[in-house]
PDB file of C-alpha atoms in Angstrom:
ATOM      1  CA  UNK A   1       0.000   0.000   0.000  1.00 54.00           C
ATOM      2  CA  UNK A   2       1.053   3.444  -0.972  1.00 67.00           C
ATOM      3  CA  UNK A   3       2.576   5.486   2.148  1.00 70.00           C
ATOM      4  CA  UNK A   4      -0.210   8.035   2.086  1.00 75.00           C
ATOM      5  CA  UNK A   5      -3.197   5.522   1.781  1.00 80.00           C
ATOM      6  CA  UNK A   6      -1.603   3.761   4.719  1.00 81.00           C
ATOM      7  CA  UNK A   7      -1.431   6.815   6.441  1.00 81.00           C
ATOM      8  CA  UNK A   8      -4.998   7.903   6.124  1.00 83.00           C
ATOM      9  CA  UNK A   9      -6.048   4.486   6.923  1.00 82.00           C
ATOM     10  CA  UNK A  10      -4.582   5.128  10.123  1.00 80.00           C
ATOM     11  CA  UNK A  11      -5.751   8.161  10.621  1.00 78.00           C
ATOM     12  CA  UNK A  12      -9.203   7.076   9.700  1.00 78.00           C
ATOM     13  CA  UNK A  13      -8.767   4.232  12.341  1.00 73.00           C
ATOM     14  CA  UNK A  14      -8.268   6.135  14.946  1.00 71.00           C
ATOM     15  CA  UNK A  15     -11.954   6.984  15.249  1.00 63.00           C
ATOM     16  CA  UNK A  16     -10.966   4.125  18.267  1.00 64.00           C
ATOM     17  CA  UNK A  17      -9.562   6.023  20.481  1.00 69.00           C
ATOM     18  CA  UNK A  18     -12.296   7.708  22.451  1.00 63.00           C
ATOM     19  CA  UNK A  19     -12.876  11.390  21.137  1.00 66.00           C
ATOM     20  CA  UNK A  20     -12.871  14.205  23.211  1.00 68.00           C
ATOM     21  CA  UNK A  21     -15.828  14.583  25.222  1.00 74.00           C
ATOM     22  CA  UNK A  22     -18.797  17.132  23.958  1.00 77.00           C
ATOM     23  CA  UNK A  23     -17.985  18.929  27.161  1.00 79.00           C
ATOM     24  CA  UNK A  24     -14.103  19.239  26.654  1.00 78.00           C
ATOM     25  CA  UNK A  25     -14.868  20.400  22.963  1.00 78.00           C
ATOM     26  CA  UNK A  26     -16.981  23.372  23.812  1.00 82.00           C
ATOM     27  CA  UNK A  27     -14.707  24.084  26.831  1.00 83.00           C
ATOM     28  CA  UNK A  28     -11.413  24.388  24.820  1.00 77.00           C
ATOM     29  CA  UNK A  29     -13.925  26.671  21.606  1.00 78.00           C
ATOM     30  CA  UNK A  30     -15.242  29.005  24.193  1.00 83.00           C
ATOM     31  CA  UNK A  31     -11.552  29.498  25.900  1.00 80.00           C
ATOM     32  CA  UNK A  32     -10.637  30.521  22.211  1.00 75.00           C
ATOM     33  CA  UNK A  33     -12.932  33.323  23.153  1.00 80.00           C
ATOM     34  CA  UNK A  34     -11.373  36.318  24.106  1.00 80.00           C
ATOM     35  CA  UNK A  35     -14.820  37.688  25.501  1.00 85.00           C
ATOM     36  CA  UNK A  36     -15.765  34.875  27.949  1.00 87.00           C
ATOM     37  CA  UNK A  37     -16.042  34.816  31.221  1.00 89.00           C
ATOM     38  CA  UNK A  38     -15.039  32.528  34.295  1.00 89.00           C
ATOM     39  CA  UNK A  39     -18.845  32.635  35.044  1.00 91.00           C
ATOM     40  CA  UNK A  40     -19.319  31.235  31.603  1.00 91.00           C
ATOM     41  CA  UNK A  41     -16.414  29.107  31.732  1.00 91.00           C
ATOM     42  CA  UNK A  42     -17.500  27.456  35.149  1.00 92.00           C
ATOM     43  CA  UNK A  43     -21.456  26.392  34.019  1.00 92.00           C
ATOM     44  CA  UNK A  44     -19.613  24.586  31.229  1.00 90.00           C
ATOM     45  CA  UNK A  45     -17.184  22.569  33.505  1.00 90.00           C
ATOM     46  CA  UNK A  46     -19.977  21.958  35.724  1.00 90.00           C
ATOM     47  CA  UNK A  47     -22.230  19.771  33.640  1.00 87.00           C
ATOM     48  CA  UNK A  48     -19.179  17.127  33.234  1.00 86.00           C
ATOM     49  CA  UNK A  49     -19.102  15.933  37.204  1.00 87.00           C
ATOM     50  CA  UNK A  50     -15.355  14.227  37.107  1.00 85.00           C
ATOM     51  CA  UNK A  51     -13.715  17.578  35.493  1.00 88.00           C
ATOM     52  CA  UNK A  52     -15.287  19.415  38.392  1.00 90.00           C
ATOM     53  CA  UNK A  53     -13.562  17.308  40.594  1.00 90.00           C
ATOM     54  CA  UNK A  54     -10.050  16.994  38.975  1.00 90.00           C
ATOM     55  CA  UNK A  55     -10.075  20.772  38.552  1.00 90.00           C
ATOM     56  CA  UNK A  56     -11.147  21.542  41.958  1.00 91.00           C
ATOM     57  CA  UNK A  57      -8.558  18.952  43.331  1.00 90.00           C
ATOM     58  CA  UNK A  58      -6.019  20.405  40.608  1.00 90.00           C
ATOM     59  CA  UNK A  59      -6.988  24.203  41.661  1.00 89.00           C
ATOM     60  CA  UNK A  60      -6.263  22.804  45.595  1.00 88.00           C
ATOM     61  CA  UNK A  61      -2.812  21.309  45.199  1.00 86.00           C
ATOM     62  CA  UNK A  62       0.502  22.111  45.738  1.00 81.00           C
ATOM     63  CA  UNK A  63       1.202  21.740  42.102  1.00 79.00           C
ATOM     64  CA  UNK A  64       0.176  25.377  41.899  1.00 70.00           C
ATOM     65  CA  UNK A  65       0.993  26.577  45.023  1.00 65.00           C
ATOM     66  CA  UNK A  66      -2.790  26.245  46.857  1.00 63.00           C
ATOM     67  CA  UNK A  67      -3.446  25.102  49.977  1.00 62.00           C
ATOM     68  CA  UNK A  68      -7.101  23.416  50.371  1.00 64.00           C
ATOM     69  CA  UNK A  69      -8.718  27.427  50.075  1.00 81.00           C
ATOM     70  CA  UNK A  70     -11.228  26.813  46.776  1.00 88.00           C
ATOM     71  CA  UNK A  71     -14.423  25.280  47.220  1.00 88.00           C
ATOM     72  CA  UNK A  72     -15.738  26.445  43.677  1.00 91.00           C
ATOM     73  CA  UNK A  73     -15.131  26.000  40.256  1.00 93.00           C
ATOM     74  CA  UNK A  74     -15.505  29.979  39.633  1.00 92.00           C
ATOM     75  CA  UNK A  75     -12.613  30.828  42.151  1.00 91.00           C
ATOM     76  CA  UNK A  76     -10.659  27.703  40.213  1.00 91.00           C
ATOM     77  CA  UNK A  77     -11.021  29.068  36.920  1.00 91.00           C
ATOM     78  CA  UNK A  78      -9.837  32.783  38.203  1.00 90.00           C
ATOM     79  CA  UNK A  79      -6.810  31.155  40.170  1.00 88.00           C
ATOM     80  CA  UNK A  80      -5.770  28.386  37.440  1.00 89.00           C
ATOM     81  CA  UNK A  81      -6.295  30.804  34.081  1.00 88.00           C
ATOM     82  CA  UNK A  82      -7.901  29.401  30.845  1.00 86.00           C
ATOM     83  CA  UNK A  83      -4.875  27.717  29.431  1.00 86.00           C
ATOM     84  CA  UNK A  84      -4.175  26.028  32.552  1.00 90.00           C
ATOM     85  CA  UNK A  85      -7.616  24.738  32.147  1.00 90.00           C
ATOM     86  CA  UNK A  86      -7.366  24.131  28.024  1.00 88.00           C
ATOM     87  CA  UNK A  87      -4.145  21.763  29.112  1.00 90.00           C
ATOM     88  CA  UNK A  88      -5.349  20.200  31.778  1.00 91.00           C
ATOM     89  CA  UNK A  89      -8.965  19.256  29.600  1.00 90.00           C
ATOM     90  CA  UNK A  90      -6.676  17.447  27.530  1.00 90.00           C
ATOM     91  CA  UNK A  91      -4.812  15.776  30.406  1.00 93.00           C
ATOM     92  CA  UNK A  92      -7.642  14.257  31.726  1.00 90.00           C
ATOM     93  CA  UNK A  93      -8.738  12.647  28.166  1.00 88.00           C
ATOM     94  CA  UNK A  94      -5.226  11.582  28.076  1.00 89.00           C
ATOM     95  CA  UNK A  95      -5.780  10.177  31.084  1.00 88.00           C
ATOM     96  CA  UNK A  96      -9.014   8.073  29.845  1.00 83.00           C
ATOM     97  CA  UNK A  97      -6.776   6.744  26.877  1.00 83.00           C
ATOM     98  CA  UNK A  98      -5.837   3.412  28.180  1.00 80.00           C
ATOM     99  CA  UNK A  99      -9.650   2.225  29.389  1.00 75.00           C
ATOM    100  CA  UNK A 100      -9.002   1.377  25.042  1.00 71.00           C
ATOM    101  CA  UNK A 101      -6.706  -1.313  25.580  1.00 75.00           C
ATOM    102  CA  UNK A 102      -8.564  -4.429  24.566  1.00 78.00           C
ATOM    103  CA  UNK A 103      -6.032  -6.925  26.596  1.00 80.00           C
ATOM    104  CA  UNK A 104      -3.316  -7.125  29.062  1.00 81.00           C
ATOM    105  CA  UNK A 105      -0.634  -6.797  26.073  1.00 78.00           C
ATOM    106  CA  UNK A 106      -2.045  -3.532  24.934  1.00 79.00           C
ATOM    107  CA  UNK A 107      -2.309  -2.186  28.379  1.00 81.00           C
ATOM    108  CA  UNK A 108       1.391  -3.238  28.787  1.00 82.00           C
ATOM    109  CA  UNK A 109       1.716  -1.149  26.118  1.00 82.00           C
ATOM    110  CA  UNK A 110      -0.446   1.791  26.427  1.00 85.00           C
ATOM    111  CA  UNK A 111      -0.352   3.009  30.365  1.00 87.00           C
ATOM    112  CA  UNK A 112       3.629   3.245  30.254  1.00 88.00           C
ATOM    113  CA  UNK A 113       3.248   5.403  26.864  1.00 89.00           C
ATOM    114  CA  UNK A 114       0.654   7.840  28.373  1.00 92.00           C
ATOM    115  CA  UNK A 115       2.496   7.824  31.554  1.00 93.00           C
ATOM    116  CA  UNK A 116       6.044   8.767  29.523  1.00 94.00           C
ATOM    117  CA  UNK A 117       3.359  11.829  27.800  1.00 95.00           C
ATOM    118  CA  UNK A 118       2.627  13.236  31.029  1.00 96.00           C
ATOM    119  CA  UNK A 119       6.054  13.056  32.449  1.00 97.00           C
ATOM    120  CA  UNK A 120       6.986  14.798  28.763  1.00 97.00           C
ATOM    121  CA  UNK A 121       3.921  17.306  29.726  1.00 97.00           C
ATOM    122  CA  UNK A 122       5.320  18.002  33.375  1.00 97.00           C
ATOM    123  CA  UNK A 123       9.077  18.043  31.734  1.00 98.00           C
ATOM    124  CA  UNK A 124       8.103  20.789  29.180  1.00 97.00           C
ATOM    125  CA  UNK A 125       5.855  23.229  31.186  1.00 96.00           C
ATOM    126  CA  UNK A 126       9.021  22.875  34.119  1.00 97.00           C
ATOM    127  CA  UNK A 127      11.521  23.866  31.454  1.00 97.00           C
ATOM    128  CA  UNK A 128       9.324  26.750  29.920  1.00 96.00           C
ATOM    129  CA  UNK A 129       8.952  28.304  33.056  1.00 94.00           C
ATOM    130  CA  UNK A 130      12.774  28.928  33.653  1.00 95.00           C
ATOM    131  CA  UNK A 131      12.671  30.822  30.615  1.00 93.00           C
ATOM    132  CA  UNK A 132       9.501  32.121  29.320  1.00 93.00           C
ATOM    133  CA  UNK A 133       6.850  31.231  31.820  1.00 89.00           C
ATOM    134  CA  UNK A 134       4.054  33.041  29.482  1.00 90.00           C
ATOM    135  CA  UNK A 135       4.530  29.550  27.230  1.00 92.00           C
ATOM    136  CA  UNK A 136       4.176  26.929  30.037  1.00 93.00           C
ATOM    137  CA  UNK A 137       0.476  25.965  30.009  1.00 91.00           C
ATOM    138  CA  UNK A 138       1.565  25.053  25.837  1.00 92.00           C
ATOM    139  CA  UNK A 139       4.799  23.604  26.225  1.00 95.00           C
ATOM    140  CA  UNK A 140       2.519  21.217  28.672  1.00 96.00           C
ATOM    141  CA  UNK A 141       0.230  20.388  25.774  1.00 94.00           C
ATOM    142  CA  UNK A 142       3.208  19.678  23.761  1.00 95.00           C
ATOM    143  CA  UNK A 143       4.388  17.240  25.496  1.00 97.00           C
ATOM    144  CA  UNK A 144       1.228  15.884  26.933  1.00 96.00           C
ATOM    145  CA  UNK A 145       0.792  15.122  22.916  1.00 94.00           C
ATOM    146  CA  UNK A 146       3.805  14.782  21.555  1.00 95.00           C
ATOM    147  CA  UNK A 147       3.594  10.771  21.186  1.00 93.00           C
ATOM    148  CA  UNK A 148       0.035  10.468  20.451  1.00 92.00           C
ATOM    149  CA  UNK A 149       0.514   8.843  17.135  1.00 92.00           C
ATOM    150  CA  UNK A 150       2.413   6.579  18.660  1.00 91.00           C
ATOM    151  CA  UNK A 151      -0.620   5.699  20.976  1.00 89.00           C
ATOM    152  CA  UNK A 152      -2.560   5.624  17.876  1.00 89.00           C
ATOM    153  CA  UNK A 153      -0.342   2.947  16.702  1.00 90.00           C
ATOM    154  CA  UNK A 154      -0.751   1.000  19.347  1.00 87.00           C
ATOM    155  CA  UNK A 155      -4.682   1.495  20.058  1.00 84.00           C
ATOM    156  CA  UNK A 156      -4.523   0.046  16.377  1.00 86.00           C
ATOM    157  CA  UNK A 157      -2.220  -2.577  15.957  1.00 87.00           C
ATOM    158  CA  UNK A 158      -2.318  -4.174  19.630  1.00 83.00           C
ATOM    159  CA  UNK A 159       0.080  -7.074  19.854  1.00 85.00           C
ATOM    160  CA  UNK A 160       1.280  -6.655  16.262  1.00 89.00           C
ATOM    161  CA  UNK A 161       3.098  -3.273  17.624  1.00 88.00           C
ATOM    162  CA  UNK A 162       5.234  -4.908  19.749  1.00 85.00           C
ATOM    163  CA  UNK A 163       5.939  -7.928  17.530  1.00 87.00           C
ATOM    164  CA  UNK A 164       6.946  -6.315  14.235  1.00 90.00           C
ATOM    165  CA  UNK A 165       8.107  -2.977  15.933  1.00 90.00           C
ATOM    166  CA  UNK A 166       9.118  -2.617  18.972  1.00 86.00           C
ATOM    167  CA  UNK A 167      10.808  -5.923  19.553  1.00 84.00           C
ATOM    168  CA  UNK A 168      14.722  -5.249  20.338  1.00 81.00           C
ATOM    169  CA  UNK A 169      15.032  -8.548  18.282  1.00 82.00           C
ATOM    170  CA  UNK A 170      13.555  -7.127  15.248  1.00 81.00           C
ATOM    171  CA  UNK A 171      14.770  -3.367  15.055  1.00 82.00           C
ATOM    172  CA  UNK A 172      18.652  -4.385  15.172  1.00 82.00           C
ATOM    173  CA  UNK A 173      20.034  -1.412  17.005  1.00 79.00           C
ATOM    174  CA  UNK A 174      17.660   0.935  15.351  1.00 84.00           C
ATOM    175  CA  UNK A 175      15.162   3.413  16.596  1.00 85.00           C
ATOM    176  CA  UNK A 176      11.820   2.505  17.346  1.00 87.00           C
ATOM    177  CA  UNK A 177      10.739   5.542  15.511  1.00 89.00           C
ATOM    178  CA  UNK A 178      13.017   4.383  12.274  1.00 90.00           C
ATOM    179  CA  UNK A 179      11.557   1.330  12.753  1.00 91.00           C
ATOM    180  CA  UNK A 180       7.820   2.316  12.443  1.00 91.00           C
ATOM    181  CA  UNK A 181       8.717   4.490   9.245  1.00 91.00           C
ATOM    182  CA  UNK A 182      10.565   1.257   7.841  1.00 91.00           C
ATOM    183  CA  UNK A 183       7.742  -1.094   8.681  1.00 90.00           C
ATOM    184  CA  UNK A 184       4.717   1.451   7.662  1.00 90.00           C
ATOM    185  CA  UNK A 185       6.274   4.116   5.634  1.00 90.00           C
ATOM    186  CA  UNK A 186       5.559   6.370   8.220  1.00 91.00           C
ATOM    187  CA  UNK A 187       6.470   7.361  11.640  1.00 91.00           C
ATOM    188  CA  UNK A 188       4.453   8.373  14.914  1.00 93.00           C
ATOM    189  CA  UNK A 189       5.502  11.915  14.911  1.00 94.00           C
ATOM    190  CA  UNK A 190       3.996  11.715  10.924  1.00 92.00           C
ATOM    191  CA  UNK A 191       0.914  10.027  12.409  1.00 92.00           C
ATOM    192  CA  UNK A 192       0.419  12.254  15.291  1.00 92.00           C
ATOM    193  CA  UNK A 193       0.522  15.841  13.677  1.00 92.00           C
ATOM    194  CA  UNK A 194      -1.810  14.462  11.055  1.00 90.00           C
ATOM    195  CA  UNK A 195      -4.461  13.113  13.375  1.00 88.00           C
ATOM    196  CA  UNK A 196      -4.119  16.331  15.408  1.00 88.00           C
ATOM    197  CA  UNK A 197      -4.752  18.328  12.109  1.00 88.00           C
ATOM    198  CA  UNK A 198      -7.943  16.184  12.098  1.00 85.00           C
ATOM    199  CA  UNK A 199      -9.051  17.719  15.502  1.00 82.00           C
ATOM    200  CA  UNK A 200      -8.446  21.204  14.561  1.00 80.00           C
ATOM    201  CA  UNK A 201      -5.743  21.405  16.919  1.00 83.00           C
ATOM    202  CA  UNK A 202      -3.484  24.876  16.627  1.00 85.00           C
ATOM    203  CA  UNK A 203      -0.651  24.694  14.458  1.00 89.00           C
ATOM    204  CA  UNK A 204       2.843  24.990  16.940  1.00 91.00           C
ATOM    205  CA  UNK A 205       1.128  21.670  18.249  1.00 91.00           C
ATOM    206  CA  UNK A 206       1.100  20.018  15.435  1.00 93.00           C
ATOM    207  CA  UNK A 207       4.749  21.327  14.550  1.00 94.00           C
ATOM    208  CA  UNK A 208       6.323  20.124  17.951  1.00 95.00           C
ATOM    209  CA  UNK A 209       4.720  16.738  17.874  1.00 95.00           C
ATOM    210  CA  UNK A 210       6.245  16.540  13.877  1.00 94.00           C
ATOM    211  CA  UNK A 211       9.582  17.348  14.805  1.00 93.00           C
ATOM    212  CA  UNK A 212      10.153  16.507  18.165  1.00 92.00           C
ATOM    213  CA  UNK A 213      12.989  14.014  18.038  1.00 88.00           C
ATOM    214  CA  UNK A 214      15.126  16.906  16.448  1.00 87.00           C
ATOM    215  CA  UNK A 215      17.446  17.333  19.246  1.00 84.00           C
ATOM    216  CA  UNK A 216      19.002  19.845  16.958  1.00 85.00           C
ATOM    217  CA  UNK A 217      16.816  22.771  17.006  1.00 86.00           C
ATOM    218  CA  UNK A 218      17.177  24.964  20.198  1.00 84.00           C
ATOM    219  CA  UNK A 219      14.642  27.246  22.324  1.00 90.00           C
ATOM    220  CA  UNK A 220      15.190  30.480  20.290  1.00 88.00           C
ATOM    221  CA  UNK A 221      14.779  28.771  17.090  1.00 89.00           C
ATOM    222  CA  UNK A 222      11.678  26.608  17.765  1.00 91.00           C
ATOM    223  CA  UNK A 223      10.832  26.887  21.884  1.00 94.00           C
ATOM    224  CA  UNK A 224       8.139  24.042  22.144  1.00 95.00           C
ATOM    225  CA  UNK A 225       9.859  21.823  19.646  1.00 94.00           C
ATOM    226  CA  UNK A 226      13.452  22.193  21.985  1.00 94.00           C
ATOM    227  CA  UNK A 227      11.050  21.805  24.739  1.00 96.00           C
ATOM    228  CA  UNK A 228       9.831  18.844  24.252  1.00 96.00           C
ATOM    229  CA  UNK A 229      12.820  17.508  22.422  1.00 94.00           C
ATOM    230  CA  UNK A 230      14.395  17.856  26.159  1.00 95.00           C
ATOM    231  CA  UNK A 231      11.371  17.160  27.721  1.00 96.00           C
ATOM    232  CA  UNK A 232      11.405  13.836  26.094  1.00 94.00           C
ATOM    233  CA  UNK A 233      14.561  12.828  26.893  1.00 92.00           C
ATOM    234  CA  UNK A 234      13.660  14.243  30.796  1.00 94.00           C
ATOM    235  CA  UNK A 235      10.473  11.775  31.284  1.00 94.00           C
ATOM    236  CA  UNK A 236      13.292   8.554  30.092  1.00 91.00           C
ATOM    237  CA  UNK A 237      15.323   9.306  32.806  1.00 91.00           C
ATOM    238  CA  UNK A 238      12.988   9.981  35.558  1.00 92.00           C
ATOM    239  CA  UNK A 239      11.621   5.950  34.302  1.00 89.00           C
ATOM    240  CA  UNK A 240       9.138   6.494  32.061  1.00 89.00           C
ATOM    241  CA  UNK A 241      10.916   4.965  28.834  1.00 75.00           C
ATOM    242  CA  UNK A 242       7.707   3.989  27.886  1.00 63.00           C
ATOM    243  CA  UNK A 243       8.611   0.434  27.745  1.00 50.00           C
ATOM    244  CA  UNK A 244       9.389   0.415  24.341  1.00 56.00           C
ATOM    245  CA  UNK A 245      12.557   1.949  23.550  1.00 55.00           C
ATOM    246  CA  UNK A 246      15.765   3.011  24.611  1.00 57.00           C
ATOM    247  CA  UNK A 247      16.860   5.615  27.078  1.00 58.00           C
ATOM    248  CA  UNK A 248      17.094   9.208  24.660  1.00 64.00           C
ATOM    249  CA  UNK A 249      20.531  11.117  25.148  1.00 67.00           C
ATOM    250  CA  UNK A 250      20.838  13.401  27.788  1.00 68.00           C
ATOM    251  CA  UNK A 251      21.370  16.179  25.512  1.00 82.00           C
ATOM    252  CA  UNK A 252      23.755  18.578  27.712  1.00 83.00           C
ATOM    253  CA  UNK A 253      23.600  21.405  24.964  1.00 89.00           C
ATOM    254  CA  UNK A 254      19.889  21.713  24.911  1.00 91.00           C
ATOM    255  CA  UNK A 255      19.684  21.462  28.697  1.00 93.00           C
ATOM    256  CA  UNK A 256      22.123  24.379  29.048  1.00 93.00           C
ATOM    257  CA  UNK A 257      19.924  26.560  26.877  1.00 93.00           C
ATOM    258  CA  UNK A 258      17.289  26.050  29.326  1.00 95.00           C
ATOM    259  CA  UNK A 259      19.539  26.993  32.180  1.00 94.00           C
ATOM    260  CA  UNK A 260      20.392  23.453  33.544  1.00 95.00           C
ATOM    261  CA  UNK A 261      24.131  23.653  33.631  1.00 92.00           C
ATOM    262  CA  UNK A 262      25.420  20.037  34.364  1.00 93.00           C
ATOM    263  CA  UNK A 263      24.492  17.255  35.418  1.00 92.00           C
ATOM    264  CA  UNK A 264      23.849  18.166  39.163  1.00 95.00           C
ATOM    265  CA  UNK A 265      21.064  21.148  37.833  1.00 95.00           C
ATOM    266  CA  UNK A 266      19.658  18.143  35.764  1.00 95.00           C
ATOM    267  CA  UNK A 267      19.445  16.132  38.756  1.00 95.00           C
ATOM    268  CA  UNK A 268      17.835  18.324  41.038  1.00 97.00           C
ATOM    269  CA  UNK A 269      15.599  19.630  38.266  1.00 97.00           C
ATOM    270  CA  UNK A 270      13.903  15.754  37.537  1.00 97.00           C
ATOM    271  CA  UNK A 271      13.543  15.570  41.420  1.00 97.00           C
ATOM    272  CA  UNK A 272      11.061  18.422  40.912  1.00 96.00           C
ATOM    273  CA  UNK A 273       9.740  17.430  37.690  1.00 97.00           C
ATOM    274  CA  UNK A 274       9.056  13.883  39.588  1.00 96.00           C
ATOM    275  CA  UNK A 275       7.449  15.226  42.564  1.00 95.00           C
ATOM    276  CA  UNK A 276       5.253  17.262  39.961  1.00 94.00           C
ATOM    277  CA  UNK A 277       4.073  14.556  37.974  1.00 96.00           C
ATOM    278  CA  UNK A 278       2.841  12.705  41.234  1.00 95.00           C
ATOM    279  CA  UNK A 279       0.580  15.199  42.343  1.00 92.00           C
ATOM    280  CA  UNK A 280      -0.356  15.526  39.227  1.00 93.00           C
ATOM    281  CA  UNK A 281      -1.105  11.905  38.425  1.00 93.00           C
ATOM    282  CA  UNK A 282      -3.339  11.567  41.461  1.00 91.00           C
ATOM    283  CA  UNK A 283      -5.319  14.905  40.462  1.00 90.00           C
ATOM    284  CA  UNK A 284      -5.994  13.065  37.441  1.00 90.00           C
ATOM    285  CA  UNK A 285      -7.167   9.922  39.338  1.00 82.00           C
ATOM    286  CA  UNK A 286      -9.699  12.236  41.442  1.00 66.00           C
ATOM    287  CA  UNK A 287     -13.488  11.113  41.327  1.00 59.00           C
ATOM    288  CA  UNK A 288     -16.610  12.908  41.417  1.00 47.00           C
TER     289      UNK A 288
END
C-alpha cells in the first residue's frame, strides 16, 4: 500500500480512540474566546461531574501553590487561568486513553506510553517556566501530545506493535521511531501531527509533535519543539521509557539553553519534575 493511503487508513482508524468529550470540545472553543467569562467558563465545567472534581482537586494542590482554600469552580477558573484549564482538559482525556486497551498486552503497552506523555507534559511546562513562563500551560500540551501517534499505533495494531516494531530482536540497534517508518512508511511523529490536524488542533502543536525528536533545534529557534525535544529525553530518565525503547541522550547542549548547567542542575531539576508529575497523576485519578 502506498505510504499516504496507509497513512490515512490510520488516521481514519483512529476513530478508536475515544474522542474528546462534547464537554471538553466546547470548553477548549469558548476558551478561544477572548470575551468569555469565568462565570461562563464554570457552568460549562460543571455539567461534566469528574472535570469538576479533577479541577477543583487540581486548583487545591501544591502543584500550583494552593493550599485546600477553593471550594468552587468559579474561584478555580480565576486562580488556574484558561490555558491552565485548556491543558489540563486534555490531560484528563489523556488520562481516559488506556480504558481502550482491549487486553493485558495492549495495556502493557499503552499506560507506560501515556504515563512517559505526562512526564513529557510536566518536563516541558518545568523547562518553559525557567525561561519564558508566558509559554508553560503550551509547552505542557506539547508534550502531553507529543507521542500520540504513537498511541494511535498502538490502540490500532495491539500485539502486532510490539511484535513487528518494537521488539529489540527485530529493530537491530535501530530506533523505534526508524523502525515504524521502515515497517509502515511512516512514523508516529507523521501520524500524530496528522491526526491532530484532524481535531483542529493549533498549528505549533502540530509542529512540535512533527519534529520533536530533532534534538538539533534549540529554544530560540523553535521553543516548544526544543522543549519537548528535552522534555522527552527528561520523562526517560525519571523511568518512564515507555517500555518500548531506549533511554534518549541526555542532551547537555539543549539542557544548558534552558539553564540546567550540568548534570547536578539536571538532577535536582527531575527531582522536581518527579514530585510534579505525582501530584499531578493523582489529580488526574480524582473522582466525582
Amino acid at each position: 500500500m502506498h505510504e499516504a493511503a496507509r497513512l490515512k487508513e490510520f488516521i481514519r482508524g483512529a476513530s478508536r480512540l475515544p474522542v474528546l468529550p462534547k464537554v471538553t470540545i466546547r470548553l477548549l472553543n469558548t476558551l478561544d474566546s477572548p470575551d468569555v467569562s469565568a462565570k461562563e467558563i464554570a457552568e460549562i465545567i460543571e455539567a461534566e461531574p469528574s472535570l469538576t472534581a479533577r479541577l477543583l482537586k487540581l486548583a487545591n494542590s501544591s502543584f500550583y501553590g494552593q493550599r485546600g482554600r477553593i471550594s468552587h469552580i468559579r474561584s478555580a477558573v480565576t486562580v488556574l487561568g484558561s490555558k491552565t484549564i485548556r491543558s489540563f482538559a486534555l490531560a484528563v482525556w489523556t488520562h481516559t486513553l488506556q480504558t481502550q486497551a482491549r487486553n493485558a498486552d495492549e495495556l502493557r503497552l499503552l499506560a507506560p506510553l501515556l504515563a512517559h506523555g505526562l512526564a513529557a507534559a510536566v518536563a516541558a511546562r518545568m523547562l518553559a517556566d525557567r525561561v519564558d513562563p508566558g509559554r508553560g500551560e503550551d509547552s505542557f500540551m506539547a508534550g502531553l501530545l507529543h507521542d500520540i501517534g504513537r498511541v494511535a499505533l498502538v490502540a490500532q495494531m495491539g500485539r502486532e506493535y510490539q511484535v513487528t516494531i518494537a521488539d529489540p530482536a527485530q529493530r537491530d540497534g535501530m530506533s523505534l521511531h526508524e523502525m515504524e517508518a521502515q515497517v509502515l512508511g511512516f512514523d508516529h511523529r507523521v501520524l500524530g501531527s496528522a491526526l491532530m490536524a484532524t481535531w483542529e488542533l493549533p498549528p505549533f502543536l502540530l509542529h512540535a509533535v512533527e519534529k520533536h525528536h530533532d534534538i538539533r533545534i534549540v529554544p530560540e529557534q523553535d521553543f516548544h519543539v526544543a522543549a519537548v525535544a528535552l522534555a522527552d529525553s527528561l520523562a526517560t530518565r525519571m523511568g518512564f521509557n515507555i517500555a518500548l525503547d531506549a533511554p534518549r541522550p541526555a542532551l547537555p547542549g539543549l539542557a544548558a539553553s534552558f539553564g540546567l548547567a550540568d548534570e547536578d542542575a539536571v538532577a535536582e531539576f527531575l527531582e522536581l519534575c518527579l514530585a510534579r508529575f505525582k501530584i499531578l497523576s493523582a489529580v488526574l485519578v480524582a473522582r466525582s
